[in-house]
PDB file of C-alpha atoms in Angstrom:
ATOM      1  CA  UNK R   1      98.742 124.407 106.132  1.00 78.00           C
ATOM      2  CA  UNK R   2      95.085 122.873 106.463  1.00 83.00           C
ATOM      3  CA  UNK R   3      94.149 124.674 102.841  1.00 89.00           C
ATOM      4  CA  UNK R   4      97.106 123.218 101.543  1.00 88.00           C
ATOM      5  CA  UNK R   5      96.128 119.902 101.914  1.00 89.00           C
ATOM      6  CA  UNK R   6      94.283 120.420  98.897  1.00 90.00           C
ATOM      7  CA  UNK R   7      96.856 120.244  96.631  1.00 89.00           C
ATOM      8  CA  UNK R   8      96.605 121.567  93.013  1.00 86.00           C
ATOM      9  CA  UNK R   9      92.793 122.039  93.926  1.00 88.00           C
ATOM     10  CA  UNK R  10      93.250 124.327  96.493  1.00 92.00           C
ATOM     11  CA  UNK R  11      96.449 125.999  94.808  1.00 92.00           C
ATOM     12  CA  UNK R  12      95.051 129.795  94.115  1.00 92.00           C
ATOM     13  CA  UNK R  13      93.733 130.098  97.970  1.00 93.00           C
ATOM     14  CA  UNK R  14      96.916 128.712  99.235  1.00 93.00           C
ATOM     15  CA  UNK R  15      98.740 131.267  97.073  1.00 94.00           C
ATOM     16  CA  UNK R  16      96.855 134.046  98.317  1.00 95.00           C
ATOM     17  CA  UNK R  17      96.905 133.075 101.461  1.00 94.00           C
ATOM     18  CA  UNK R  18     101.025 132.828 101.149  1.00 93.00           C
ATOM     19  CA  UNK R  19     100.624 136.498  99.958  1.00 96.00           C
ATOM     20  CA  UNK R  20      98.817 138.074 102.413  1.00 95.00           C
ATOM     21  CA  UNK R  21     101.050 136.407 105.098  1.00 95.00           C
ATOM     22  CA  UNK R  22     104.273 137.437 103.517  1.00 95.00           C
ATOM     23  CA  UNK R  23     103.126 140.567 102.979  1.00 96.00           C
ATOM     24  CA  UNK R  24     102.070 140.878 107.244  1.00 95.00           C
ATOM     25  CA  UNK R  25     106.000 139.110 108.071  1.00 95.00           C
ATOM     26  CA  UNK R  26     107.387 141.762 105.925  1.00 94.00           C
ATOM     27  CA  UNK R  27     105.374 144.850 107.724  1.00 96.00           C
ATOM     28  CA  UNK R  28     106.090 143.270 111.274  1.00 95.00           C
ATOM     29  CA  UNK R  29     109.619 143.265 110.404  1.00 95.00           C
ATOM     30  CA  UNK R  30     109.435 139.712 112.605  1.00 94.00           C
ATOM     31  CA  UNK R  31     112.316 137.292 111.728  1.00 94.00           C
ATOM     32  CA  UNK R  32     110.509 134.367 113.188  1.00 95.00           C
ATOM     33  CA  UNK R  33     107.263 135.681 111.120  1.00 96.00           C
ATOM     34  CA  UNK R  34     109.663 135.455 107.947  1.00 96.00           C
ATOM     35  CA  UNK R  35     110.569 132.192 108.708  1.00 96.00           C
ATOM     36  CA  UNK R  36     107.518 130.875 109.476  1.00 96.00           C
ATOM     37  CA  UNK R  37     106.425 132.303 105.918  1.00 97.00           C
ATOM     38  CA  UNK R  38     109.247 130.146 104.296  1.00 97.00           C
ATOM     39  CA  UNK R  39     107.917 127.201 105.839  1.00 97.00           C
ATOM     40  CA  UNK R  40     104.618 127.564 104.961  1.00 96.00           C
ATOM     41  CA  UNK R  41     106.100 127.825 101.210  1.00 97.00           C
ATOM     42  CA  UNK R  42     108.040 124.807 101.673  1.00 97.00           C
ATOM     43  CA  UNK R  43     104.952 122.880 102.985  1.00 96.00           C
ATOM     44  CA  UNK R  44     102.538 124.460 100.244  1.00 96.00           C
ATOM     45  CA  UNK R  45     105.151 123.236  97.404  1.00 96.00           C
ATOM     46  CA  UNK R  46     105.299 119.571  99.300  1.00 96.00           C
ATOM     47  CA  UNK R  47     101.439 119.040  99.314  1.00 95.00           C
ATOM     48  CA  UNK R  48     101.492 120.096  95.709  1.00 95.00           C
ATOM     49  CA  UNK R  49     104.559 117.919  94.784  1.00 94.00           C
ATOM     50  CA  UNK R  50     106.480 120.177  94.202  1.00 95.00           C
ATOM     51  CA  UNK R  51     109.736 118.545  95.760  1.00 96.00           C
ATOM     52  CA  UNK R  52     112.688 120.551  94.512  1.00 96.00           C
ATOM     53  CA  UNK R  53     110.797 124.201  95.879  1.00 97.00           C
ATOM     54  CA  UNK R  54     109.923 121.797  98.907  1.00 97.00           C
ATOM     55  CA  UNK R  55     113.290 120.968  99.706  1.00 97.00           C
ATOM     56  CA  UNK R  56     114.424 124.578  99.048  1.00 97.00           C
ATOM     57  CA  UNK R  57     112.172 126.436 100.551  1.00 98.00           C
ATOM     58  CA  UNK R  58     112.730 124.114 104.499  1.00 98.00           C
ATOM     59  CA  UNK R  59     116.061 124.348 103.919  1.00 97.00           C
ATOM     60  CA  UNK R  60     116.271 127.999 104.088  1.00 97.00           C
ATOM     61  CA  UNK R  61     113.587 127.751 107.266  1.00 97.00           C
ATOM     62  CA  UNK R  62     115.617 125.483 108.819  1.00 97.00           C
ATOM     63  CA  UNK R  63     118.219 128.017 108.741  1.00 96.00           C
ATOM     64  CA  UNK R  64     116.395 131.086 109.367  1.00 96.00           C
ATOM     65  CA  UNK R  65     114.606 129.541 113.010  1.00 95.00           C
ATOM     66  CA  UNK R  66     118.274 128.221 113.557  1.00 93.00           C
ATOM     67  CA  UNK R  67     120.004 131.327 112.958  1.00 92.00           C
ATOM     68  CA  UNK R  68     117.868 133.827 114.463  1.00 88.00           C
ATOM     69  CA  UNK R  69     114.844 132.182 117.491  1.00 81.00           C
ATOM     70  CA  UNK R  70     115.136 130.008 120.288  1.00 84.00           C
ATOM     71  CA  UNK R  71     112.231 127.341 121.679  1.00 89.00           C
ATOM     72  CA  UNK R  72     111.638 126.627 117.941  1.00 93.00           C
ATOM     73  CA  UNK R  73     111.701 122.617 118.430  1.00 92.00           C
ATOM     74  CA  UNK R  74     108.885 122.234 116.463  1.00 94.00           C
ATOM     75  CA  UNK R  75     109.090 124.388 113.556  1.00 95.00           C
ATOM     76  CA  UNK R  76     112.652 122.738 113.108  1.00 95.00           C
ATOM     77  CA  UNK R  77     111.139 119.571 113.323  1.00 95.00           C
ATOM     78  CA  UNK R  78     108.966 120.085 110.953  1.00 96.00           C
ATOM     79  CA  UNK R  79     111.350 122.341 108.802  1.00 97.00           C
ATOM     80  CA  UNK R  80     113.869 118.960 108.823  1.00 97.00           C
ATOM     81  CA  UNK R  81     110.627 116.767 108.090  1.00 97.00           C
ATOM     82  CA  UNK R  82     109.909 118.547 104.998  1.00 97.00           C
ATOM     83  CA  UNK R  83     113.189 118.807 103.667  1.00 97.00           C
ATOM     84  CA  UNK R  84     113.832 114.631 104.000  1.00 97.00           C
ATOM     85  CA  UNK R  85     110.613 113.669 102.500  1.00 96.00           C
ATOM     86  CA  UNK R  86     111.088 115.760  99.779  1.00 96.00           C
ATOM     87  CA  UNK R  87     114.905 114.701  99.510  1.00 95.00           C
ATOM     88  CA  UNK R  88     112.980 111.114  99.014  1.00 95.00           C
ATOM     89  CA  UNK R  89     110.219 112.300  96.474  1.00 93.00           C
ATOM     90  CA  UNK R  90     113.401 113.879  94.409  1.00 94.00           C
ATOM     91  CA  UNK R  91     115.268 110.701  94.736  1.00 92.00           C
ATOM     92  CA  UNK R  92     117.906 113.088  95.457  1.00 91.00           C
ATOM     93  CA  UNK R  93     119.404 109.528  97.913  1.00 91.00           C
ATOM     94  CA  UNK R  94     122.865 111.500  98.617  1.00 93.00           C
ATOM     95  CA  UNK R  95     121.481 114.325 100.092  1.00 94.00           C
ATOM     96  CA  UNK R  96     118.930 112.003 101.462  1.00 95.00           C
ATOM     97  CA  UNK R  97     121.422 110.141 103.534  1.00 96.00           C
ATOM     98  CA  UNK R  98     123.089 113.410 104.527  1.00 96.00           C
ATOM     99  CA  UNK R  99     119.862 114.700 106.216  1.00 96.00           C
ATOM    100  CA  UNK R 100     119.068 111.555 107.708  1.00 95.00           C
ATOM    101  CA  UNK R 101     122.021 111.118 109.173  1.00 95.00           C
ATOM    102  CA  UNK R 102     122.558 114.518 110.457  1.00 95.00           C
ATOM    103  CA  UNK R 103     118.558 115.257 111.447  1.00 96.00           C
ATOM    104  CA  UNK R 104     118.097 111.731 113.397  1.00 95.00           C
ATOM    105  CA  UNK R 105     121.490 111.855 115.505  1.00 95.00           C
ATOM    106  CA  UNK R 106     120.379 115.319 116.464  1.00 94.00           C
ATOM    107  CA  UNK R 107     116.539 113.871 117.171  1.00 94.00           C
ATOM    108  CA  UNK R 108     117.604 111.294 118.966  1.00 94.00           C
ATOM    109  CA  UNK R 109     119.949 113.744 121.354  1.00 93.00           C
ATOM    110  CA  UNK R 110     117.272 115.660 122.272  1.00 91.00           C
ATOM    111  CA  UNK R 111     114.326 113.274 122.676  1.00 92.00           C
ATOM    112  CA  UNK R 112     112.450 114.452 119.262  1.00 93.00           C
ATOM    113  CA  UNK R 113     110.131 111.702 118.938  1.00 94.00           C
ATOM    114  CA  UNK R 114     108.186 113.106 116.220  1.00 94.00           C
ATOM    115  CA  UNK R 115     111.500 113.394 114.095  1.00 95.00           C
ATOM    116  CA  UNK R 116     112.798 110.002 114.338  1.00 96.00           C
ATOM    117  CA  UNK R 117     109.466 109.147 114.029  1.00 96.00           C
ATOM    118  CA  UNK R 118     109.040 110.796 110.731  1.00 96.00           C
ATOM    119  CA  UNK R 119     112.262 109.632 109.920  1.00 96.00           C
ATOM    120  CA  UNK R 120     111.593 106.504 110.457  1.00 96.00           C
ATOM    121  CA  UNK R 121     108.439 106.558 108.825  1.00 96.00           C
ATOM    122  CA  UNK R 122     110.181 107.085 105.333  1.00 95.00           C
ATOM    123  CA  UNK R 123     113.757 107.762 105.126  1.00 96.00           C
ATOM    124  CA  UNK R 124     115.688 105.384 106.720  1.00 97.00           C
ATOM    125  CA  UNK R 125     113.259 102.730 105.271  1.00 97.00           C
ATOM    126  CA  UNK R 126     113.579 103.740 102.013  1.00 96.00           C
ATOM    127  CA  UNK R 127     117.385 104.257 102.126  1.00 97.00           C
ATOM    128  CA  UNK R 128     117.645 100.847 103.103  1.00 97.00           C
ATOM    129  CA  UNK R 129     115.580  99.744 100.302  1.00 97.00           C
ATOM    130  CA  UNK R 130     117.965 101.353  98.257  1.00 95.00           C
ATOM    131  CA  UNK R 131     120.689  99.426  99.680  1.00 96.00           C
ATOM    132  CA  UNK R 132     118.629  96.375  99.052  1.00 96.00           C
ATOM    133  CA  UNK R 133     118.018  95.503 103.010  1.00 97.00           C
ATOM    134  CA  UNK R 134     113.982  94.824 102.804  1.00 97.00           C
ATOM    135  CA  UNK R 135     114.467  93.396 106.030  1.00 97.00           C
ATOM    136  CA  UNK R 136     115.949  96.080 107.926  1.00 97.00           C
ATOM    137  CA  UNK R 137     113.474  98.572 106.049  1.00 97.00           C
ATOM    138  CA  UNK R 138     110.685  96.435 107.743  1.00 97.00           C
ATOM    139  CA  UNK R 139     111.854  96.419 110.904  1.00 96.00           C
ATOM    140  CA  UNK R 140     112.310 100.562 110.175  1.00 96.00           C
ATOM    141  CA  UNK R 141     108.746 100.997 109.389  1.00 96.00           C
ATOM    142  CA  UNK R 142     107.741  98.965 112.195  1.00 95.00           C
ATOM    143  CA  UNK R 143     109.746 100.256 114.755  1.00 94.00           C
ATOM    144  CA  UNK R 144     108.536 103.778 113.566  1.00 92.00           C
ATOM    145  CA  UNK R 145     104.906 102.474 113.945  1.00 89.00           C
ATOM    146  CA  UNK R 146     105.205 101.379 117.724  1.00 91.00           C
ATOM    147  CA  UNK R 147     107.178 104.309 119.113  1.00 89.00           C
ATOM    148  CA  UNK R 148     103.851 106.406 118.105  1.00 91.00           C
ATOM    149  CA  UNK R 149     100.775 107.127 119.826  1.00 88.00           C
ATOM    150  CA  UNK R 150      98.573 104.275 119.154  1.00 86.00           C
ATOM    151  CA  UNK R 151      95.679 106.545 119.163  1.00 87.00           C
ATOM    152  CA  UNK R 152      93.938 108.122 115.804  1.00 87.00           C
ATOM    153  CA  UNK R 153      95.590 107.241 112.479  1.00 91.00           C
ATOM    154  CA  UNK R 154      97.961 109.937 111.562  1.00 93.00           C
ATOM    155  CA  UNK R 155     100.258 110.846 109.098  1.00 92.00           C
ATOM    156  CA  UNK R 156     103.062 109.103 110.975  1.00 94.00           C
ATOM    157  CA  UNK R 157     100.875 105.884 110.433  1.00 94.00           C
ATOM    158  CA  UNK R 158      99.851 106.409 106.826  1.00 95.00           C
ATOM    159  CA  UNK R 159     103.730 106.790 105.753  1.00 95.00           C
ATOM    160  CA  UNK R 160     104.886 103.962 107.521  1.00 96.00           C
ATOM    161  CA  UNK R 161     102.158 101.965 106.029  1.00 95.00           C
ATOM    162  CA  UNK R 162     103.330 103.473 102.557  1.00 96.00           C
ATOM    163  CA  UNK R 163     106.795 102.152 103.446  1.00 97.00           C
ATOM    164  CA  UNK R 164     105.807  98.812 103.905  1.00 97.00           C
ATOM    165  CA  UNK R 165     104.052  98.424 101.005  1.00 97.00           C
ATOM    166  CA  UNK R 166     106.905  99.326  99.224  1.00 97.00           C
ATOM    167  CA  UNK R 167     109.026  96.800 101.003  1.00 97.00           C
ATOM    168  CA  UNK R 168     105.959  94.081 100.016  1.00 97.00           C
ATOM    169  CA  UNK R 169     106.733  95.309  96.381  1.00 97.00           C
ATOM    170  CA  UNK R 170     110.452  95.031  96.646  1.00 96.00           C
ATOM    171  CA  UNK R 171     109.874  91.546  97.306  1.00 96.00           C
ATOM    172  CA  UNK R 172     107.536  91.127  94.460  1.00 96.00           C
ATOM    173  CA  UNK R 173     104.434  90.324  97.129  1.00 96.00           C
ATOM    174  CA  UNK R 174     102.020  93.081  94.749  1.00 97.00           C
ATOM    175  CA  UNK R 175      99.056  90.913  96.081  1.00 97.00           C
ATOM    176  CA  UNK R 176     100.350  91.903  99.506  1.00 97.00           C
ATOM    177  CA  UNK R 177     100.859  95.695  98.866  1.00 97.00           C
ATOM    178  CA  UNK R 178      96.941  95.499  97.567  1.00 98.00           C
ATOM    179  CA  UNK R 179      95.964  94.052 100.854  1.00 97.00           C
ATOM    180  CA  UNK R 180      97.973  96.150 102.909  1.00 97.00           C
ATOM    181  CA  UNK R 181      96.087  99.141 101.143  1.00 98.00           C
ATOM    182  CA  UNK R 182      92.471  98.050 101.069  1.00 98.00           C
ATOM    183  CA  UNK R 183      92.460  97.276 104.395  1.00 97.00           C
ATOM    184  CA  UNK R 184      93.607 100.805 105.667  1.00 96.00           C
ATOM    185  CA  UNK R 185      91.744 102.418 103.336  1.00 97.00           C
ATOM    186  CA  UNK R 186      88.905 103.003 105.924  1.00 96.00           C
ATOM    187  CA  UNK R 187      90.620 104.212 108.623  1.00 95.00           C
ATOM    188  CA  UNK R 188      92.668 106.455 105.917  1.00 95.00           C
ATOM    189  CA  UNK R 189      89.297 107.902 105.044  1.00 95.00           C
ATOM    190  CA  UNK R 190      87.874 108.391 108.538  1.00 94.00           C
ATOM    191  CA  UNK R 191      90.943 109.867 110.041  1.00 93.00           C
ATOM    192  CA  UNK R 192      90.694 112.466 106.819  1.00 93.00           C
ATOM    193  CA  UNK R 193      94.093 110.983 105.103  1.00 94.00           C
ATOM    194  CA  UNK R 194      92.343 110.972 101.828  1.00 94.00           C
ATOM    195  CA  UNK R 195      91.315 114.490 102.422  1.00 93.00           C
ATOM    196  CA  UNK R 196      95.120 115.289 101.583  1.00 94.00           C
ATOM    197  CA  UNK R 197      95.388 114.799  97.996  1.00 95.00           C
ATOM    198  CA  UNK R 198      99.111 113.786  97.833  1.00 95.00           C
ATOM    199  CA  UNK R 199      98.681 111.316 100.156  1.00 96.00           C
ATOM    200  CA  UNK R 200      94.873 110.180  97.905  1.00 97.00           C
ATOM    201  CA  UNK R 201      97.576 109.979  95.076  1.00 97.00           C
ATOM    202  CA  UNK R 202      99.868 108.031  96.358  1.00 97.00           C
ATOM    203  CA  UNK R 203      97.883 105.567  97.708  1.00 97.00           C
ATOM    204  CA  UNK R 204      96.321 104.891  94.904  1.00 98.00           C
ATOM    205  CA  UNK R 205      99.417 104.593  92.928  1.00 98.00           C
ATOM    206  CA  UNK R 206     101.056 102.444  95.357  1.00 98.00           C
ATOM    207  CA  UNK R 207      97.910 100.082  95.300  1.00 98.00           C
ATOM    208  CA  UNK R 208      97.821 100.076  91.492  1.00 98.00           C
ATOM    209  CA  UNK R 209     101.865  99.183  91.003  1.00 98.00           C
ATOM    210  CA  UNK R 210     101.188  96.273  93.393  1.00 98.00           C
ATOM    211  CA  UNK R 211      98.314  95.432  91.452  1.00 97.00           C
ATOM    212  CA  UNK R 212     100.447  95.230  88.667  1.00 97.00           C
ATOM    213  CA  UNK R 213     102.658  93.371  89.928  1.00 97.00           C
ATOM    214  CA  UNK R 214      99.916  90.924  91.096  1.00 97.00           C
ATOM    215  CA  UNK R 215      99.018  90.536  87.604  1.00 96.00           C
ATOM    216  CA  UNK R 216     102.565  89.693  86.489  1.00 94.00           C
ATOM    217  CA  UNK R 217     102.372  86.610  88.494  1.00 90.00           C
ATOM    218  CA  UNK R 218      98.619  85.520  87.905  1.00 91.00           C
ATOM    219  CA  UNK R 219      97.176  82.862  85.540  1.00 83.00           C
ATOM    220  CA  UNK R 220      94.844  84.315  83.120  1.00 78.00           C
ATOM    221  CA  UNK R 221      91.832  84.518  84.821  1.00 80.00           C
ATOM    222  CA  UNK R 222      93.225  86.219  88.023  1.00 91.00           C
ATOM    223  CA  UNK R 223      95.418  88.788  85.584  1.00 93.00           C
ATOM    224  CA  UNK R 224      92.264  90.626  84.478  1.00 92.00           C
ATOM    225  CA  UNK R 225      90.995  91.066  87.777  1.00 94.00           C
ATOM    226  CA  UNK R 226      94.254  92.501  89.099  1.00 96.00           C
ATOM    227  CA  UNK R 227      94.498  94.689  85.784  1.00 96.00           C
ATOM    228  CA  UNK R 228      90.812  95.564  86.706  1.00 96.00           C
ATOM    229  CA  UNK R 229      92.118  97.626  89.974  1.00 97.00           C
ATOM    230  CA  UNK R 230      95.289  99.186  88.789  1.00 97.00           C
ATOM    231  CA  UNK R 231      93.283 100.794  85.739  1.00 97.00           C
ATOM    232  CA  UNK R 232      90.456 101.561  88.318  1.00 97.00           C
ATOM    233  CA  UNK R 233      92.906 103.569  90.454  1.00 98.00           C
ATOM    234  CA  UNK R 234      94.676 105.241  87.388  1.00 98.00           C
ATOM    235  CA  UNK R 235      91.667 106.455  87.004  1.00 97.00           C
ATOM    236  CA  UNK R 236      91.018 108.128  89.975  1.00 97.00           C
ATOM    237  CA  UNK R 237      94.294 109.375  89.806  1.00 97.00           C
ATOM    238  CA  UNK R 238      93.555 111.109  86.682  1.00 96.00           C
ATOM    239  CA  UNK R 239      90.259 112.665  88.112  1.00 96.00           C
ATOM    240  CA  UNK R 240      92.829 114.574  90.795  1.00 95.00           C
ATOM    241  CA  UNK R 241      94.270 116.352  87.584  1.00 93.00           C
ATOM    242  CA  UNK R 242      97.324 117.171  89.095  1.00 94.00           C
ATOM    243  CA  UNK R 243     100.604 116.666  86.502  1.00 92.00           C
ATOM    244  CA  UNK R 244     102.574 114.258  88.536  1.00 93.00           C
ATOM    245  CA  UNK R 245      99.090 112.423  89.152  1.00 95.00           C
ATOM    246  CA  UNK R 246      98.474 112.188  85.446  1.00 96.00           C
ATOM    247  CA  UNK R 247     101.670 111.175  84.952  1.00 96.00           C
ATOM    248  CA  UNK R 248     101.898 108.380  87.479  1.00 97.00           C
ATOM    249  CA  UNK R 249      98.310 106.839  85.580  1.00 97.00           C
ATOM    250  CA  UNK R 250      99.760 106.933  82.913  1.00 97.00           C
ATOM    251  CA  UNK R 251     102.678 104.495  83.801  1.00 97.00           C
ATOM    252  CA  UNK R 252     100.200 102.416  85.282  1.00 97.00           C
ATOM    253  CA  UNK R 253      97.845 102.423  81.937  1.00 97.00           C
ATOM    254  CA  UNK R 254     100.846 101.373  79.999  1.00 97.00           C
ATOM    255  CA  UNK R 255     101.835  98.696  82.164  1.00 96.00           C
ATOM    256  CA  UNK R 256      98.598  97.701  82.303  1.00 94.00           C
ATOM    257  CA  UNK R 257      98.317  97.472  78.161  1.00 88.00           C
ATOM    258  CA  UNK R 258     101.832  95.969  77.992  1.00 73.00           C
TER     259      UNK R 258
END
């Protein structure tokens, strides 16, 4: 998991290392080990952005811990984790709302507080941005944000930030979504966010859209400095050279030019 975090730059060791542990599950003969091999897969193919495998590959844990251990709270949890967040990357919002509902009732039943957190984090905010409820997907985020440990700056807290910047944009506040992003950007890099390079990505996409959007709503002289940042972070993006990375700086170089 902790090479994964690479991304695309640490793809071949993560690969290798998937090998050599399937190849172990397969000699132990160990369903759990099997399983546990499938999730590492699916959290691999999330950290690369590779959403659809993501979603494929936790669905079938999910089913194998189900199916054939007991006491595995947490690698459901975080089978059911990656499966909704990449339901969301996919924009796959049926199947979305299907997990959701089905993964939170269940959390909530058994006192899973790092499920509804990470539910709550994302999912349920972002389904009700899709419903056009910017308000409830506020108080979502939020809610998500105090029912964690205030301590450290975790992933929990970086996605719930990313949700609220996307409710800032959904309002058309871009100057707001900037804000939002400089001033975590700190903490993001002392509690080793940045170190993730999905999460580098989309932080610097998300800052760069509401820098955009900033600009769309400046006079003159404030439009260049707001097109100043977004190009700035497309760049960076770039540097990742990751496909989806690319391809995100190059929406935000268009707009940019438009």
């Amino acid at each position: 998991f902790l090479t994964a975090t690479g991304g695309w730059r640490s793809a071949d060791r993560s690969a290798e290392l998937l090998g050599r542990a399937s190849a172990l599950a397969e000699r132990l003969g160990s369903p759990y080990a099997a399983a546990m091999v499938t999730l590492a897969s699916a959290t691999v193919a999330h950290l690369q952005a590779r959403h659809y495998d993501a979603m494929r590959d936790a669905l079938d844990a999910e089913e194998r811990f189900a199916s054939t251990s007991q006491g595995v709270w947490w690698e459901l949890q975080t089978s059911r984790t990656v499966a909704a967040w990449a339901s969301w990357q996919t924009g796959e919002y049926r199947e979305m709302q299907r997990l959701a509902t089905r993964y939170y009732a269940d959390a909530r039943d058994r006192g899973d507080l790092a499920l509804m957190t990470n539910l709550g984090s994302v999912i349920l905010p972002h389904l009700a941005l899709a419903a056009g409820d910017v308000t409830l997907a506020r108080e979502q985020a939020q809610e998500a944000l105090r029912q964690w440990t205030p301590r450290g700056f975790h992933i929990q807290h970086a996605a719930s930030l990313f949700s609220l910047g996307h409710a800032d944009l959904f309002e058309r506040r871009g100057e707001e979504t900037v804000r939002r992003v400089d001033e975590a950007w700190p903490v993001l890099r002392r509690e080793l966010q940045l170190s993730n390079q999905i999460v580098l990505v989309m932080f610097l996409d998300l800052r760069a859209r509401g820098a955009i959007e900033a600009a769309a709503r400046a006079r003159d002289g404030e439009r260049t400095r707001w097109l100043r940042i977004a190009e700035r972070d497309a760049a960076r993006m770039a540097k990742e050279q990751t496909r989806w990375g690319n391809a995100f700086a190059a929406v935000i170089r268009a707009a940019a030019g438009a």
